[in-house]
XYZ file of C-alpha atoms in Angstrom:
125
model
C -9.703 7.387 -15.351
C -7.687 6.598 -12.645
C -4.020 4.770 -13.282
C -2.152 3.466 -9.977
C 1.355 1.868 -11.348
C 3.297 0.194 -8.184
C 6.908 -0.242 -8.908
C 9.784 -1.307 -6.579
C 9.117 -5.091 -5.742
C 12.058 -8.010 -6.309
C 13.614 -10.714 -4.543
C 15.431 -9.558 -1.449
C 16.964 -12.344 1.269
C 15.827 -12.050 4.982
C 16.646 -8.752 6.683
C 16.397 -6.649 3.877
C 14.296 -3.623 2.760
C 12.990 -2.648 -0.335
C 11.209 0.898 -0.866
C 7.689 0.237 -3.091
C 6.270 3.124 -5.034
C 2.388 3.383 -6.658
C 2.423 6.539 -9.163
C -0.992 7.453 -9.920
C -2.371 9.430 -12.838
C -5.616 10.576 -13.917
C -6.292 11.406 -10.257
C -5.193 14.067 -8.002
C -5.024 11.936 -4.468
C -4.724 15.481 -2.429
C -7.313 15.025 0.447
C -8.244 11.014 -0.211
C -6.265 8.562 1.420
C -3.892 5.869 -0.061
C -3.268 2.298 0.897
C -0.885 -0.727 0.903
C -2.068 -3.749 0.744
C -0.245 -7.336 0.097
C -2.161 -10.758 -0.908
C 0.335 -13.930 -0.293
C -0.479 -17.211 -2.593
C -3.911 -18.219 -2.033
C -4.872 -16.691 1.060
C -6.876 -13.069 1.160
C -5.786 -9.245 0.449
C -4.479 -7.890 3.906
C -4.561 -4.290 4.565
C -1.275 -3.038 5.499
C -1.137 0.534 6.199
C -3.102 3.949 5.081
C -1.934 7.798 4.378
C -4.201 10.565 4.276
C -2.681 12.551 1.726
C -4.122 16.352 2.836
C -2.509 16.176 6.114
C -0.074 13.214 6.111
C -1.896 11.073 8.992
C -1.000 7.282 8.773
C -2.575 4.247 9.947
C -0.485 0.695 9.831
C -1.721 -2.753 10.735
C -0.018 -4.966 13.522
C 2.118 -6.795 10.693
C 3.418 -3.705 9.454
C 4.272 -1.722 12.481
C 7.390 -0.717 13.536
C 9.030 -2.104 10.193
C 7.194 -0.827 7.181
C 6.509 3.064 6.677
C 3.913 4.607 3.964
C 4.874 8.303 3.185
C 3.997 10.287 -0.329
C 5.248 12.993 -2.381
C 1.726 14.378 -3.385
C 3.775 16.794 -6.047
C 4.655 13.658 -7.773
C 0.960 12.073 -6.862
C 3.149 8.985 -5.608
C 3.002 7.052 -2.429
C 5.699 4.949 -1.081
C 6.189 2.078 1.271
C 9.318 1.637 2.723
C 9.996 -2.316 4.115
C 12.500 -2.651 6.191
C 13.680 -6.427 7.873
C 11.912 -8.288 5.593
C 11.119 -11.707 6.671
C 9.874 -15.124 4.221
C 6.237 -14.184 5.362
C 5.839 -10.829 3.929
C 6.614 -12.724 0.227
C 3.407 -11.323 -1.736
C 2.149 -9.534 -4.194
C 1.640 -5.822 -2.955
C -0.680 -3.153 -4.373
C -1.874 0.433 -3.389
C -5.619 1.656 -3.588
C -7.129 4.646 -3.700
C -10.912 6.141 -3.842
C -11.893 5.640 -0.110
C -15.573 4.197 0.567
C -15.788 6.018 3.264
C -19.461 3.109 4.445
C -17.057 0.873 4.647
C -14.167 -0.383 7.437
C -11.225 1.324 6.055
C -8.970 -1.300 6.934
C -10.758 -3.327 4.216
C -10.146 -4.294 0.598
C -13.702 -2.946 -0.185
C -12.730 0.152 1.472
C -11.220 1.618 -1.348
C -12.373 1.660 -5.415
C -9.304 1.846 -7.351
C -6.003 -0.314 -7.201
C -2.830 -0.864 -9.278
C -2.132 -4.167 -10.991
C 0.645 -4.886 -7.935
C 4.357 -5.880 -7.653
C 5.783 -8.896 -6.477
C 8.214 -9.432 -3.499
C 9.841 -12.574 -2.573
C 11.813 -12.752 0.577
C 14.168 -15.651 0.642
C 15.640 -17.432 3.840
């Protein structure tokens, strides 16, 4: 049975960073991708970025570029995302996924089958 357990998330003002990390157990990730997603109060999930954990290859959405980074250590079978320059609009909760669907658009909720139970960040003014 597969476990993902983010960790990481807190209240940070604007401008700073905080470094999220999904351990998962149960599950060896090598060669299946991992994903960040984030889901602010009452609007939808939105994909945020995607590592494919055989050979490292990442994939980040316009929101995330250029300020967020996923990485992984697969010896602890954790993934990471680094946020840095937080703004008031990134304030979510944020969870990682794994078990890619590979029939569906991987930039997608649906895309992948398991997910963690999430951490909050809040990003004041």
């Amino acid at each position: 049975q597969v476990q993902l357990v983010e960790s990481g998330g807190g209240s940070v003002q604007a401008g700073g960073s905080l470094r999220l990390s999904c351990a998962a157990s149960g599950y060896t990730v090598n060669n299946d991708y991992m994903a960040w997603f984030r889901q602010p109060p009452g609007r939808e999930r939105e994909w945020l970025a995607t590592i494919h954990t055989e050979g490292g290859s990442t994939d980040y959405a316009a929101s995330a570029m250029g300020r967020f980074t996923i990485s992984q250590d697969n010896a602890k079978n954790t993934v990471y995302l680094q946020m840095n320059n937080l703004k008031p609009d990134d304030t979510a909760m944020y969870y990682c996924a794994t078990r890619r669907n590979f029939f569906v658009n991987p930039r997608t909720a649906p895309a992948f089958r398991s997910w963690g139970q999430g951490t909050q960040v809040t990003v004041s003014s």
